[in-house]
Amino acid sequence: MSDLVEAVPSAPGTGVPVQVRPGLWAVSLPLPGPPHRVTVYVLETEAGPYLVDAGWDTDQAWQALGEGLAGLGTRVEEIQGVLVTHAHLDHYGLAPRIREASGAWVALHPLDAEELPGYRVDPAERLVELLRGAGAPDSAIESAAAELGRASGHRLAGPDVLLGDGRRPDVPGWDLTTVWTPGHTPGHLCFWEPRHRLLLAGDHALPRTAVIMHEPRGPQDDPLGDYLGSLDRLEQLRPDEVLPAHEHRYTDLSGRLDRLRGYHADRLAATVALLGEGPATAWELAGRQRARGSLDGLRGYPLHATVTRTLAQLAHLRARGLAEERPGPPPHWALTAAARIRPQPGERCPAVGG
């Protein structure tokens, strides 16, 4: 991830419920690594509580969730449903355990339900595959996954309810509608509550951090393009407050979306400039975009995120006809003739336009 820093208000400890609106609470749960916390939102109903996101499957998170619910006069066993924004383990991980304890249904977008088997694989194995596809040298691949550890999602079971775009989940007393916002994952969902003008945004538009996109799945896949299109969809909602899963709540969604668009435009322009120096592997480009000019010293998740971000940028440039992948081994990327047409003064570079 690459941050776009704003002021950060102080946050309560994990397991402490914080009221967002009458009947709507935020409970922070611990994570085993950065960003260290995820926020689960609790919707109170006459039937019992419903959750938006569930947290990572650790005993510490389970305990914090129980403490948060106890502070609201309820408990895990009374949960009726879990609406999961996306399949990442810090959001979906505890959902099956909650279902076992309460009988609650678990809901997820169909595309992210298809992603779940990938989280049962050793993360080091996934990283090795990613780096090979990016053209990393064998010496780097051998040491890169050392800090990732073993798979933590091996117990994941699938959802009970599949939620596509525009669905209205059955949460009594709340007028929720799903908004499909692909990019960070293929099936990322936000939840719009028009009566209170609230957007439960998962990881889609965090207040400080520009999240990475999912790994491109093939030559037609453009996760960054999907993400930028999803930003436009959210622009139309005009919520009074945005409730993300990390960092802090905020009110100026339009301003935040503009900053995110600008950030990605700048990164795409930088990638075009680097490719203008000659063909390169995704591994080489990812290193050149860092201040130190290489990926030396990166391990585990930070390395995975950095390389994935570059692959998403290249996939977007390919989708727009500005870059092409040339067969390897290893595969290299180069600008197309269209990308080499210089804009006239006052015109926007074709790599970063709308």
Short mmCIF file of C-alpha atoms in Angstrom, two decimals:
data_model
loop_
_atom_site.label_atom_id
_atom_site.label_comp_id
_atom_site.label_asym_id
_atom_site.label_seq_id
_atom_site.Cartn_x
_atom_site.Cartn_y
_atom_site.Cartn_z
CA MET A 1 0.00 0.00 0.00
CA SER A 2 1.04 3.61 -0.46
CA ASP A 3 -0.40 6.16 1.92
CA LEU A 4 -1.97 9.53 1.29
CA VAL A 5 -1.70 10.89 4.80
CA GLU A 6 -4.38 12.92 6.55
CA ALA A 7 -4.84 13.68 10.24
CA VAL A 8 -5.64 10.56 12.26
CA PRO A 9 -7.91 10.93 15.29
CA SER A 10 -7.19 8.86 18.37
CA ALA A 11 -8.91 5.47 18.34
CA PRO A 12 -10.38 3.48 21.24
CA GLY A 13 -8.90 0.13 22.19
CA THR A 14 -9.92 -3.11 20.51
CA GLY A 15 -13.14 -4.65 21.74
CA VAL A 16 -14.66 -1.27 22.76
CA PRO A 17 -17.97 -0.47 20.99
CA VAL A 18 -18.27 3.05 19.59
CA GLN A 19 -21.67 4.37 18.53
CA VAL A 20 -21.92 5.56 14.92
CA ARG A 21 -25.68 6.10 14.84
CA PRO A 22 -28.49 4.82 17.06
CA GLY A 23 -28.37 1.05 16.65
CA LEU A 24 -25.09 1.07 14.70
CA TRP A 25 -21.76 0.46 16.41
CA ALA A 26 -18.11 0.13 15.44
CA VAL A 27 -15.91 -2.47 17.17
CA SER A 28 -12.19 -2.57 16.45
CA LEU A 29 -10.55 -6.01 16.33
CA PRO A 30 -6.80 -6.76 16.43
CA LEU A 31 -4.88 -8.08 13.44
CA PRO A 32 -1.65 -10.11 13.57
CA GLY A 33 0.21 -7.52 11.48
CA PRO A 34 -0.21 -4.18 9.66
CA PRO A 35 -2.59 -2.36 9.60
CA HIS A 36 -3.04 -3.93 13.08
CA ARG A 37 -6.79 -3.30 13.34
CA VAL A 38 -9.97 -3.92 11.40
CA THR A 39 -13.35 -2.38 12.22
CA VAL A 40 -16.42 -4.58 12.41
CA TYR A 41 -19.76 -2.77 12.29
CA VAL A 42 -22.65 -4.07 14.40
CA LEU A 43 -26.22 -3.44 13.25
CA GLU A 44 -28.77 -3.87 16.03
CA THR A 45 -32.16 -5.34 15.15
CA GLU A 46 -35.10 -6.84 17.05
CA ALA A 47 -33.97 -10.28 15.85
CA GLY A 48 -30.41 -9.83 17.09
CA PRO A 49 -27.17 -8.27 15.83
CA TYR A 50 -25.86 -8.38 12.26
CA LEU A 51 -22.23 -7.71 11.38
CA VAL A 52 -20.50 -6.03 8.47
CA ASP A 53 -17.16 -7.87 8.22
CA ALA A 54 -15.85 -10.32 10.77
CA GLY A 55 -12.12 -9.91 11.45
CA TRP A 56 -9.17 -12.30 11.27
CA ASP A 57 -9.56 -15.79 12.72
CA THR A 58 -7.41 -15.47 15.85
CA ASP A 59 -8.27 -16.05 19.49
CA GLN A 60 -7.41 -12.41 20.22
CA ALA A 61 -9.90 -11.15 17.62
CA TRP A 62 -12.54 -13.61 18.82
CA GLN A 63 -12.13 -12.34 22.38
CA ALA A 64 -12.30 -8.68 21.29
CA LEU A 65 -15.47 -9.35 19.30
CA GLY A 66 -17.07 -11.00 22.30
CA GLU A 67 -16.10 -8.08 24.51
CA GLY A 68 -17.51 -5.57 22.05
CA LEU A 69 -20.82 -7.41 21.80
CA ALA A 70 -21.00 -7.79 25.58
CA GLY A 71 -20.68 -4.02 25.83
CA LEU A 72 -23.85 -3.82 23.74
CA GLY A 73 -25.70 -6.34 25.90
CA THR A 74 -25.45 -9.20 23.42
CA ARG A 75 -23.08 -12.02 22.44
CA VAL A 76 -21.70 -13.92 19.47
CA GLU A 77 -24.33 -16.65 19.80
CA GLU A 78 -27.06 -14.10 19.03
CA ILE A 79 -25.59 -12.90 15.71
CA GLN A 80 -28.06 -13.40 12.85
CA GLY A 81 -25.97 -12.62 9.78
CA VAL A 82 -22.50 -11.53 8.63
CA LEU A 83 -22.19 -9.28 5.58
CA VAL A 84 -18.60 -9.55 4.34
CA THR A 85 -17.25 -6.80 2.10
CA HIS A 86 -14.57 -9.06 0.56
CA ALA A 87 -12.73 -12.33 0.98
CA HIS A 88 -9.46 -11.13 2.51
CA LEU A 89 -8.70 -12.93 5.75
CA ASP A 90 -8.93 -9.81 7.92
CA HIS A 91 -12.57 -9.46 6.81
CA TYR A 92 -13.82 -12.99 6.18
CA GLY A 93 -11.62 -15.02 8.54
CA LEU A 94 -13.86 -15.18 11.62
CA ALA A 95 -17.11 -15.50 9.67
CA PRO A 96 -17.23 -19.34 9.60
CA ARG A 97 -16.42 -19.47 13.32
CA ILE A 98 -19.23 -17.02 14.05
CA ARG A 99 -21.59 -19.17 11.99
CA GLU A 100 -20.60 -22.28 13.97
CA ALA A 101 -21.34 -20.51 17.26
CA SER A 102 -24.57 -18.76 16.28
CA GLY A 103 -26.08 -20.35 13.18
CA ALA A 104 -25.82 -16.98 11.42
CA TRP A 105 -25.71 -16.82 7.64
CA VAL A 106 -22.57 -15.47 5.94
CA ALA A 107 -22.86 -13.38 2.76
CA LEU A 108 -20.23 -12.60 0.12
CA HIS A 109 -20.07 -11.60 -3.54
CA PRO A 110 -19.91 -14.64 -5.91
CA LEU A 111 -16.56 -13.59 -7.38
CA ASP A 112 -14.96 -13.41 -3.97
CA ALA A 113 -16.52 -16.73 -2.99
CA GLU A 114 -14.53 -18.14 -5.91
CA GLU A 115 -11.39 -16.61 -4.40
CA LEU A 116 -11.64 -18.45 -1.07
CA PRO A 117 -9.75 -21.61 -2.15
CA GLY A 118 -6.73 -19.40 -2.87
CA TYR A 119 -6.57 -18.42 0.79
CA ARG A 120 -6.24 -22.05 1.82
CA VAL A 121 -2.89 -22.20 0.01
CA ASP A 122 0.38 -21.47 1.76
CA PRO A 123 0.93 -17.70 1.20
CA ALA A 124 4.62 -18.31 0.47
CA GLU A 125 3.58 -20.56 -2.42
CA ARG A 126 1.35 -17.82 -3.82
CA LEU A 127 4.14 -15.26 -3.56
CA VAL A 128 6.60 -17.49 -5.43
CA GLU A 129 4.11 -17.89 -8.28
CA LEU A 130 3.51 -14.14 -8.41
CA LEU A 131 7.22 -13.28 -8.50
CA ARG A 132 7.95 -15.76 -11.25
CA GLY A 133 5.26 -14.21 -13.40
CA ALA A 134 6.72 -10.76 -12.72
CA GLY A 135 10.16 -11.83 -13.95
CA ALA A 136 11.94 -11.91 -10.59
CA PRO A 137 15.37 -13.58 -10.64
CA ASP A 138 15.67 -17.01 -9.05
CA SER A 139 17.91 -15.65 -6.30
CA ALA A 140 15.21 -13.20 -5.20
CA ILE A 141 12.43 -15.78 -5.36
CA GLU A 142 14.30 -18.20 -3.10
CA SER A 143 14.49 -15.74 -0.19
CA ALA A 144 11.39 -13.58 -0.71
CA ALA A 145 8.77 -15.72 1.03
CA ALA A 146 10.74 -16.45 4.19
CA GLU A 147 8.68 -14.19 6.45
CA LEU A 148 5.18 -15.10 5.27
CA GLY A 149 4.66 -18.20 7.39
CA ARG A 150 2.04 -20.83 6.75
CA ALA A 151 -1.51 -20.60 5.48
CA SER A 152 -3.98 -19.10 7.97
CA GLY A 153 -7.14 -19.62 5.95
CA HIS A 154 -7.08 -23.40 5.68
CA ARG A 155 -10.31 -23.72 7.67
CA LEU A 156 -12.29 -21.33 5.50
CA ALA A 157 -15.73 -22.54 4.49
CA GLY A 158 -17.81 -20.83 1.84
CA PRO A 159 -20.67 -18.35 2.33
CA ASP A 160 -24.35 -19.22 2.66
CA VAL A 161 -25.63 -16.22 0.69
CA LEU A 162 -24.21 -14.79 -2.54
CA LEU A 163 -24.75 -11.06 -2.97
CA GLY A 164 -24.47 -9.45 -6.38
CA ASP A 165 -24.73 -5.79 -7.25
CA GLY A 166 -27.89 -3.97 -6.20
CA ARG A 167 -29.09 -6.66 -3.77
CA ARG A 168 -30.90 -5.78 -0.56
CA PRO A 169 -29.70 -8.05 2.26
CA ASP A 170 -32.30 -9.15 4.77
CA VAL A 171 -31.36 -7.05 7.81
CA PRO A 172 -34.56 -6.02 9.65
CA GLY A 173 -34.92 -2.30 10.21
CA TRP A 174 -32.04 -1.35 7.91
CA ASP A 175 -32.29 -0.32 4.26
CA LEU A 176 -29.03 -1.74 2.92
CA THR A 177 -28.15 -2.08 -0.76
CA THR A 178 -25.03 -3.71 -2.14
CA VAL A 179 -22.73 -1.69 -4.40
CA TRP A 180 -20.29 -3.86 -6.34
CA THR A 181 -16.90 -2.12 -6.29
CA PRO A 182 -14.30 -4.44 -7.86
CA GLY A 183 -10.59 -3.66 -7.87
CA HIS A 184 -9.15 -4.42 -4.46
CA THR A 185 -10.72 -7.85 -4.95
CA PRO A 186 -12.88 -9.04 -7.87
CA GLY A 187 -16.04 -9.09 -5.76
CA HIS A 188 -15.53 -6.27 -3.27
CA LEU A 189 -18.83 -4.91 -1.94
CA CYS A 190 -19.83 -1.68 -0.26
CA PHE A 191 -23.14 -1.33 1.56
CA TRP A 192 -25.24 1.81 1.08
CA GLU A 193 -27.80 2.87 3.70
CA PRO A 194 -29.78 5.76 2.17
CA ARG A 195 -31.98 6.59 5.16
CA HIS A 196 -28.94 7.48 7.26
CA ARG A 197 -26.84 8.34 4.18
CA LEU A 198 -24.07 6.02 5.29
CA LEU A 199 -21.61 4.10 3.13
CA LEU A 200 -20.04 1.02 4.70
CA ALA A 201 -17.02 0.96 2.42
CA GLY A 202 -14.83 -1.99 3.42
CA ASP A 203 -11.39 -1.38 1.93
CA HIS A 204 -12.55 0.41 -1.21
CA ALA A 205 -11.91 4.04 -0.26
CA LEU A 206 -9.84 4.25 2.93
CA PRO A 207 -9.25 7.76 4.33
CA ARG A 208 -5.44 7.60 4.33
CA THR A 209 -4.26 4.63 2.27
CA ALA A 210 -4.43 3.79 -1.41
CA VAL A 211 -5.09 0.05 -1.33
CA ILE A 212 -3.52 -2.34 -3.82
CA MET A 213 -5.53 -4.07 -6.52
CA HIS A 214 -5.88 -7.82 -6.82
CA GLU A 215 -3.48 -9.70 -9.08
CA PRO A 216 -4.51 -9.59 -12.76
CA ARG A 217 -5.95 -12.99 -13.68
CA GLY A 218 -5.20 -12.93 -17.41
CA PRO A 219 -4.59 -10.69 -20.42
CA GLN A 220 -8.16 -9.34 -20.35
CA ASP A 221 -8.23 -8.56 -16.63
CA ASP A 222 -7.90 -4.91 -15.56
CA PRO A 223 -8.39 -4.61 -11.80
CA LEU A 224 -7.16 -1.00 -11.66
CA GLY A 225 -9.56 0.00 -14.42
CA ASP A 226 -12.37 -1.74 -12.53
CA TYR A 227 -11.38 0.14 -9.38
CA LEU A 228 -11.35 3.54 -11.05
CA GLY A 229 -14.78 2.82 -12.51
CA SER A 230 -16.01 1.87 -9.05
CA LEU A 231 -14.87 5.22 -7.68
CA ASP A 232 -17.18 6.89 -10.18
CA ARG A 233 -20.09 4.78 -8.96
CA LEU A 234 -19.54 5.86 -5.36
CA GLU A 235 -19.35 9.51 -6.40
CA GLN A 236 -23.06 9.42 -7.22
CA LEU A 237 -24.11 8.37 -3.70
CA ARG A 238 -23.02 11.48 -1.76
CA PRO A 239 -23.03 9.92 1.73
CA ASP A 240 -22.98 12.02 4.87
CA GLU A 241 -20.34 9.69 6.32
CA VAL A 242 -18.09 6.89 5.07
CA LEU A 243 -17.49 3.89 7.34
CA PRO A 244 -14.31 2.11 6.20
CA ALA A 245 -12.93 -1.11 7.65
CA HIS A 246 -9.57 0.44 8.57
CA GLU A 247 -8.28 3.77 9.87
CA HIS A 248 -11.15 6.17 10.67
CA ARG A 249 -14.57 7.36 9.53
CA TYR A 250 -14.75 10.47 7.36
CA THR A 251 -17.24 12.74 5.61
CA ASP A 252 -15.70 14.15 2.40
CA LEU A 253 -16.03 11.20 0.04
CA SER A 254 -15.87 13.33 -3.11
CA GLY A 255 -12.60 14.93 -2.05
CA ARG A 256 -11.11 11.59 -1.14
CA LEU A 257 -12.08 10.07 -4.49
CA ASP A 258 -10.41 12.97 -6.29
CA ARG A 259 -7.18 12.37 -4.36
CA LEU A 260 -7.28 8.66 -5.15
CA ARG A 261 -7.79 9.37 -8.86
CA GLY A 262 -4.87 11.78 -8.80
CA TYR A 263 -2.67 9.29 -7.02
CA HIS A 264 -3.31 6.56 -9.58
CA ALA A 265 -2.90 8.99 -12.49
CA ASP A 266 0.51 9.99 -11.14
CA ARG A 267 1.57 6.37 -10.67
CA LEU A 268 0.49 5.45 -14.18
CA ALA A 269 2.38 8.41 -15.62
CA ALA A 270 5.48 7.32 -13.70
CA THR A 271 5.19 3.78 -15.11
CA VAL A 272 4.87 5.15 -18.65
CA ALA A 273 7.96 7.28 -18.09
CA LEU A 274 9.96 4.28 -16.91
CA LEU A 275 8.84 2.19 -19.87
CA GLY A 276 9.90 5.07 -22.09
CA GLU A 277 13.47 4.19 -21.11
CA GLY A 278 13.06 0.75 -22.67
CA PRO A 279 11.36 -2.64 -22.12
CA ALA A 280 11.49 -4.01 -18.57
CA THR A 281 10.04 -6.77 -16.42
CA ALA A 282 7.35 -5.99 -13.87
CA TRP A 283 9.93 -6.88 -11.20
CA GLU A 284 12.34 -4.25 -12.54
CA LEU A 285 9.64 -1.60 -12.85
CA ALA A 286 8.40 -2.22 -9.30
CA GLY A 287 11.93 -1.66 -8.01
CA ARG A 288 12.52 1.48 -10.06
CA GLN A 289 9.39 3.08 -8.62
CA ARG A 290 10.82 2.87 -5.11
CA ALA A 291 12.98 5.65 -3.70
CA ARG A 292 15.95 3.31 -3.41
CA GLY A 293 15.50 2.10 -6.99
CA SER A 294 15.18 -1.61 -6.23
CA LEU A 295 13.21 -4.19 -4.25
CA ASP A 296 16.19 -5.08 -2.08
CA GLY A 297 15.19 -5.65 1.53
CA LEU A 298 11.49 -6.22 0.88
CA ARG A 299 10.03 -9.50 2.09
CA GLY A 300 6.63 -11.06 2.68
CA TYR A 301 3.50 -8.97 2.31
CA PRO A 302 5.21 -5.62 1.50
CA LEU A 303 6.97 -7.29 -1.42
CA HIS A 304 3.75 -8.95 -2.58
CA ALA A 305 1.90 -5.62 -2.43
CA THR A 306 4.59 -3.69 -4.30
CA VAL A 307 4.82 -6.17 -7.18
CA THR A 308 1.04 -6.60 -7.40
CA ARG A 309 0.56 -2.83 -7.62
CA THR A 310 2.93 -2.65 -10.58
CA LEU A 311 1.25 -5.60 -12.31
CA ALA A 312 -2.12 -3.85 -11.93
CA GLN A 313 -0.72 -0.66 -13.44
CA LEU A 314 0.71 -2.56 -16.40
CA ALA A 315 -2.56 -4.45 -16.93
CA HIS A 316 -4.42 -1.12 -17.02
CA LEU A 317 -1.98 0.35 -19.53
CA ARG A 318 -2.40 -2.78 -21.65
CA ALA A 319 -6.19 -2.50 -21.50
CA ARG A 320 -5.90 1.06 -22.80
CA GLY A 321 -3.56 0.07 -25.61
CA LEU A 322 -0.55 1.86 -24.13
CA ALA A 323 1.63 -1.09 -23.09
CA GLU A 324 2.17 -4.65 -24.21
CA GLU A 325 3.64 -7.75 -22.62
CA ARG A 326 6.29 -9.54 -24.63
CA PRO A 327 6.92 -13.27 -24.09
CA GLY A 328 9.92 -14.37 -22.04
CA PRO A 329 11.33 -15.92 -20.17
CA PRO A 330 11.03 -13.68 -18.36
CA PRO A 331 8.19 -11.66 -19.88
CA HIS A 332 8.96 -7.99 -20.52
CA TRP A 333 6.73 -4.96 -20.88
CA ALA A 334 7.09 -2.20 -23.48
CA LEU A 335 5.19 0.87 -24.61
CA THR A 336 3.04 0.65 -27.71
CA ALA A 337 3.20 3.18 -30.51
CA ALA A 338 0.08 4.90 -29.13
CA ALA A 339 1.80 5.62 -25.81
CA ARG A 340 4.76 7.23 -27.56
CA ILE A 341 2.63 9.99 -29.09
CA ARG A 342 3.57 13.06 -27.10
CA PRO A 343 0.65 15.28 -26.02
CA GLN A 344 0.59 18.88 -27.19
CA PRO A 345 1.06 21.62 -24.57
CA GLY A 346 -1.99 21.81 -22.35
CA GLU A 347 -3.17 18.29 -23.23
CA ARG A 348 -3.22 15.46 -20.76
CA CYS A 349 -0.96 12.46 -21.22
CA PRO A 350 -3.03 9.58 -22.70
CA ALA A 351 -1.74 7.31 -19.94
CA VAL A 352 -3.50 9.28 -17.22
CA GLY A 353 -6.60 10.67 -18.89
CA GLY A 354 -10.17 9.55 -18.19
#
